[in-house]
Amino acid sequence: MLRWDLNIVARPGYKNNGVCDVARRLGYSGIGLNHVLEAKDLAKKVPDPAASISSVSLNEKKRGLSISDPEMDVKPLELEIVSRITVNVYSIQDVANYESKMKKDRKGYNIVAARPMTESSLKRCCESKVIDLISLDLTERSIPKLKLTYVKVAQGLGISFEICYAPAIRDSTIRRNTIANSQALVRLLRGRDLILSSGAENSFELRGPADIMNFGKLFGLEPARARASISSAPAELLKKSTRKGMCKGVIKVLKK
């Protein structure tokens, strides 16, 4: 079964080789290189995903990392890299501008994601026919309130929701907030249409698939749902994104 981490933060000006290589050796079959922007930056030139993906290569000389998932007896020989854009939106107008920008030129991004910072922008994101993934900032004590009516609309449009675990590794207060907010989100979604990702900014923040499934259980996911959140759920998200027919996307497959 393929394992995915759809949120590894792309670092402009760097090749991202180290974090991609660690992801493969931890047992992931695919990752998403995520370009994160503020809504105000959309007026500027949107980063070309092909540039960051094409520069990635695997380091065959490194050794020592082992797979933490006992069910995987071999390391993936290939790593599929897909492109993602995430924009922090604060208003209904921000979401509208984002949709307009992506409709005109998606620039080859496989995944169009949004991080709504207010309840109004959250509601609007749940109604979007352009956005594939909603990634809430779960690190704060008070976050935009996600209502069941919003969830039903979003799920009807094929939109998934994301929980990122890396921020919880950085700080104890953030960890408490992330766990509490994630548990509330899992209850509301009933574990469906949920993706667990790292949001890692470097290789030290990556964890193996088995560790992520344990995070999922901590967040209130049943074992089967936790496993799906890094396997079938990301795969289904990519299929839905492709079916929209808005772009072919930028994909690179690295072979060891």
Short mmCIF file of C-alpha atoms in Angstrom, two decimals:
data_model
loop_
_atom_site.label_atom_id
_atom_site.label_comp_id
_atom_site.label_asym_id
_atom_site.label_seq_id
_atom_site.Cartn_x
_atom_site.Cartn_y
_atom_site.Cartn_z
CA MET A 1 0.00 0.00 0.00
CA LEU A 2 1.31 3.44 -0.95
CA ARG A 3 2.07 5.92 1.80
CA TRP A 4 1.78 9.68 1.19
CA ASP A 5 2.86 12.89 2.88
CA LEU A 6 1.17 15.65 0.91
CA ASN A 7 2.65 18.56 2.85
CA ILE A 8 6.40 18.97 2.80
CA VAL A 9 7.13 22.69 2.65
CA ALA A 10 9.04 23.68 -0.47
CA ARG A 11 12.01 25.94 0.22
CA PRO A 12 12.66 28.38 -2.63
CA GLY A 13 16.31 28.41 -3.63
CA TYR A 14 16.97 24.96 -2.18
CA LYS A 15 16.87 21.58 -3.91
CA ASN A 16 14.83 19.93 -1.11
CA ASN A 17 16.92 16.79 -1.71
CA GLY A 18 17.52 15.95 1.95
CA VAL A 19 13.91 15.94 3.10
CA CYS A 20 12.75 14.05 0.00
CA ASP A 21 15.42 11.40 0.48
CA VAL A 22 14.52 10.97 4.16
CA ALA A 23 10.83 10.67 3.26
CA ARG A 24 11.58 7.85 0.83
CA ARG A 25 13.78 5.98 3.27
CA LEU A 26 11.17 6.31 6.02
CA GLY A 27 8.78 4.39 3.80
CA TYR A 28 6.82 6.99 1.84
CA SER A 29 5.98 6.28 -1.78
CA GLY A 30 4.88 9.81 -2.58
CA ILE A 31 5.12 13.36 -1.24
CA GLY A 32 3.67 16.75 -2.04
CA LEU A 33 6.03 19.71 -2.26
CA ASN A 34 3.96 22.55 -0.84
CA HIS A 35 4.39 26.20 -1.86
CA VAL A 36 2.84 28.37 0.87
CA LEU A 37 1.68 31.90 0.08
CA GLU A 38 -0.23 34.72 1.71
CA ALA A 39 -3.36 35.91 -0.11
CA LYS A 40 -1.73 39.28 -0.77
CA ASP A 41 1.10 37.55 -2.65
CA LEU A 42 -1.28 36.23 -5.32
CA ALA A 43 -1.01 39.56 -7.10
CA LYS A 44 2.68 38.79 -7.60
CA LYS A 45 4.15 35.99 -9.65
CA VAL A 46 3.04 32.59 -8.37
CA PRO A 47 5.99 30.17 -7.97
CA ASP A 48 6.48 27.66 -10.77
CA PRO A 49 6.17 24.17 -9.22
CA ALA A 50 8.22 22.63 -12.02
CA ALA A 51 11.33 24.50 -10.84
CA SER A 52 11.34 23.04 -7.33
CA ILE A 53 10.38 19.53 -8.41
CA SER A 54 12.81 19.25 -11.29
CA SER A 55 15.75 20.10 -9.01
CA VAL A 56 15.12 17.19 -6.63
CA SER A 57 17.26 14.07 -6.75
CA LEU A 58 17.83 11.25 -4.28
CA ASN A 59 21.09 10.72 -2.45
CA GLU A 60 21.96 7.06 -2.86
CA LYS A 61 24.98 7.26 -0.55
CA LYS A 62 23.10 7.92 2.69
CA ARG A 63 22.24 4.94 4.86
CA GLY A 64 20.97 4.27 8.35
CA LEU A 65 17.28 5.16 8.31
CA SER A 66 14.87 2.29 8.61
CA ILE A 67 11.17 1.98 7.94
CA SER A 68 9.04 2.33 11.04
CA ASP A 69 6.07 0.44 9.57
CA PRO A 70 6.50 -3.28 10.31
CA GLU A 71 4.06 -4.18 7.53
CA MET A 72 6.43 -2.82 4.90
CA ASP A 73 9.29 -5.28 4.40
CA VAL A 74 11.00 -3.31 1.64
CA LYS A 75 11.77 0.34 1.10
CA PRO A 76 10.09 2.04 -1.85
CA LEU A 77 12.39 2.09 -4.85
CA GLU A 78 10.57 5.12 -6.25
CA LEU A 79 9.36 8.39 -4.83
CA GLU A 80 6.55 10.18 -6.61
CA ILE A 81 6.58 13.94 -6.09
CA VAL A 82 3.48 16.04 -6.77
CA SER A 83 3.10 19.80 -6.62
CA ARG A 84 0.89 21.72 -4.22
CA ILE A 85 0.01 25.33 -3.49
CA THR A 86 -1.50 26.53 -0.21
CA VAL A 87 -2.72 30.08 0.29
CA ASN A 88 -3.58 31.63 3.65
CA VAL A 89 -6.94 33.37 3.13
CA TYR A 90 -8.57 35.86 5.50
CA SER A 91 -11.74 36.98 3.73
CA ILE A 92 -14.34 35.94 1.19
CA GLN A 93 -12.62 38.21 -1.32
CA ASP A 94 -9.30 36.44 -0.72
CA VAL A 95 -10.93 33.12 -1.60
CA ALA A 96 -12.58 34.60 -4.70
CA ASN A 97 -9.24 36.04 -5.88
CA TYR A 98 -7.54 32.69 -5.28
CA GLU A 99 -10.19 30.81 -7.25
CA SER A 100 -9.96 33.29 -10.12
CA LYS A 101 -6.16 32.98 -10.21
CA MET A 102 -6.25 29.19 -10.30
CA LYS A 103 -9.02 29.06 -12.90
CA LYS A 104 -6.99 31.23 -15.24
CA ASP A 105 -3.66 29.50 -14.68
CA ARG A 106 -3.24 26.64 -12.23
CA LYS A 107 0.44 26.53 -13.25
CA GLY A 108 0.60 22.75 -13.08
CA TYR A 109 -0.21 22.40 -9.38
CA ASN A 110 -1.64 18.97 -8.64
CA ILE A 111 -3.27 20.15 -5.41
CA VAL A 112 -4.89 23.51 -4.73
CA ALA A 113 -5.19 23.97 -0.96
CA ALA A 114 -6.31 26.81 1.28
CA ARG A 115 -5.74 27.71 4.91
CA PRO A 116 -8.72 29.81 6.04
CA MET A 117 -7.89 32.09 8.97
CA THR A 118 -11.44 33.35 9.66
CA GLU A 119 -14.85 31.72 9.80
CA SER A 120 -16.11 33.66 6.78
CA SER A 121 -13.19 32.50 4.64
CA LEU A 122 -13.62 28.95 5.98
CA LYS A 123 -17.28 28.87 4.94
CA ARG A 124 -16.38 30.19 1.48
CA CYS A 125 -13.61 27.59 1.06
CA CYS A 126 -16.07 24.81 1.85
CA GLU A 127 -18.23 26.05 -1.05
CA SER A 128 -15.38 26.21 -3.57
CA LYS A 129 -15.29 24.15 -6.74
CA VAL A 130 -11.61 24.97 -7.24
CA ILE A 131 -10.08 24.15 -3.85
CA ASP A 132 -9.13 20.50 -3.31
CA LEU A 133 -7.95 20.60 0.30
CA ILE A 134 -8.64 22.71 3.40
CA SER A 135 -5.78 22.82 5.90
CA LEU A 136 -6.82 24.47 9.15
CA ASP A 137 -4.29 26.05 11.50
CA LEU A 138 -4.85 23.85 14.53
CA THR A 139 -2.01 25.30 16.59
CA GLU A 140 -4.00 28.15 18.15
CA ARG A 141 -6.32 27.80 21.11
CA SER A 142 -9.09 29.59 19.23
CA ILE A 143 -9.58 28.65 15.57
CA PRO A 144 -12.30 29.36 12.97
CA LYS A 145 -15.38 27.31 13.84
CA LEU A 146 -16.09 24.56 11.36
CA LYS A 147 -19.79 23.74 11.33
CA LEU A 148 -21.41 20.50 10.23
CA THR A 149 -23.29 22.33 7.48
CA TYR A 150 -19.94 23.53 6.05
CA VAL A 151 -18.54 20.01 6.22
CA LYS A 152 -21.46 18.49 4.32
CA VAL A 153 -21.13 21.05 1.54
CA ALA A 154 -17.36 20.52 1.31
CA GLN A 155 -17.63 16.73 1.25
CA GLY A 156 -20.31 16.97 -1.43
CA LEU A 157 -17.82 18.90 -3.56
CA GLY A 158 -15.04 16.38 -2.94
CA ILE A 159 -13.00 18.63 -0.66
CA SER A 160 -10.75 16.97 1.92
CA PHE A 161 -9.44 18.30 5.24
CA GLU A 162 -5.89 18.12 6.57
CA ILE A 163 -4.21 17.78 9.95
CA CYS A 164 -0.48 18.60 10.15
CA TYR A 165 1.55 17.03 12.96
CA ALA A 166 4.93 18.80 12.63
CA PRO A 167 3.89 21.96 14.55
CA ALA A 168 3.01 19.73 17.52
CA ILE A 169 6.62 18.55 17.63
CA ARG A 170 8.02 22.07 17.97
CA ASP A 171 6.31 23.32 21.14
CA SER A 172 4.37 21.88 24.10
CA THR A 173 1.63 24.52 24.05
CA ILE A 174 1.16 24.10 20.31
CA ARG A 175 1.06 20.33 20.88
CA ARG A 176 -1.83 20.64 23.36
CA ASN A 177 -3.78 22.92 21.03
CA THR A 178 -3.14 20.70 18.01
CA ILE A 179 -4.32 17.56 19.80
CA ALA A 180 -7.48 19.20 21.17
CA ASN A 181 -8.41 20.85 17.87
CA SER A 182 -7.61 17.71 15.87
CA GLN A 183 -9.81 15.59 18.10
CA ALA A 184 -12.69 18.03 17.59
CA LEU A 185 -12.13 17.98 13.81
CA VAL A 186 -12.06 14.17 13.71
CA ARG A 187 -15.35 13.99 15.63
CA LEU A 188 -17.00 16.45 13.26
CA LEU A 189 -15.73 14.67 10.13
CA ARG A 190 -16.30 11.23 11.67
CA GLY A 191 -12.86 10.36 10.35
CA ARG A 192 -13.88 10.74 6.70
CA ASP A 193 -12.14 12.81 4.01
CA LEU A 194 -9.25 13.43 6.36
CA ILE A 195 -5.57 13.50 5.49
CA LEU A 196 -2.64 13.41 7.93
CA SER A 197 0.45 15.25 6.71
CA SER A 198 3.63 16.52 8.28
CA GLY A 199 3.85 20.17 7.26
CA ALA A 200 7.56 19.53 7.76
CA GLU A 201 10.00 22.34 7.05
CA ASN A 202 13.03 20.05 7.35
CA SER A 203 13.88 16.36 7.55
CA PHE A 204 14.05 16.39 11.38
CA GLU A 205 10.30 16.98 11.53
CA LEU A 206 9.43 13.92 9.43
CA ARG A 207 8.11 10.78 11.06
CA GLY A 208 7.52 7.34 9.59
CA PRO A 209 4.10 5.99 8.54
CA ALA A 210 3.62 3.90 11.70
CA ASP A 211 4.30 6.94 13.88
CA ILE A 212 1.79 8.95 11.88
CA MET A 213 -0.86 6.30 12.39
CA ASN A 214 -0.18 6.55 16.13
CA PHE A 215 -0.68 10.31 15.85
CA GLY A 216 -3.99 9.55 14.15
CA LYS A 217 -5.10 7.36 17.04
CA LEU A 218 -4.14 10.15 19.45
CA PHE A 219 -6.31 12.51 17.40
CA GLY A 220 -9.24 10.11 17.76
CA LEU A 221 -9.05 8.16 14.50
CA GLU A 222 -9.82 4.46 14.43
CA PRO A 223 -6.86 2.36 13.20
CA ALA A 224 -8.38 1.80 9.75
CA ARG A 225 -9.13 5.52 9.35
CA ALA A 226 -5.65 6.43 10.55
CA ARG A 227 -4.12 4.12 7.94
CA ALA A 228 -6.39 5.51 5.22
CA SER A 229 -5.39 9.08 6.11
CA ILE A 230 -1.88 8.51 4.71
CA SER A 231 -2.75 6.03 1.96
CA SER A 232 -6.14 5.78 0.27
CA ALA A 233 -7.36 9.26 1.27
CA PRO A 234 -4.42 11.13 -0.32
CA ALA A 235 -4.62 8.90 -3.40
CA GLU A 236 -8.34 9.64 -3.74
CA LEU A 237 -7.68 13.38 -3.34
CA LEU A 238 -5.22 13.29 -6.23
CA LYS A 239 -7.71 11.40 -8.39
CA LYS A 240 -10.43 13.97 -7.67
CA SER A 241 -8.05 16.80 -8.47
CA THR A 242 -7.12 15.19 -11.77
CA ARG A 243 -10.76 14.58 -12.69
CA LYS A 244 -11.45 18.29 -12.48
CA GLY A 245 -9.52 18.50 -15.72
CA MET A 246 -8.04 21.87 -14.90
CA CYS A 247 -4.42 20.83 -15.45
CA LYS A 248 -2.17 17.86 -16.00
CA GLY A 249 -0.09 18.73 -12.99
CA VAL A 250 3.62 18.51 -12.38
CA ILE A 251 4.79 15.06 -11.28
CA LYS A 252 8.27 13.64 -10.93
CA VAL A 253 9.12 10.02 -10.15
CA LEU A 254 12.53 9.44 -8.66
CA LYS A 255 14.07 6.00 -8.96
CA LYS A 256 16.79 4.83 -6.64
#
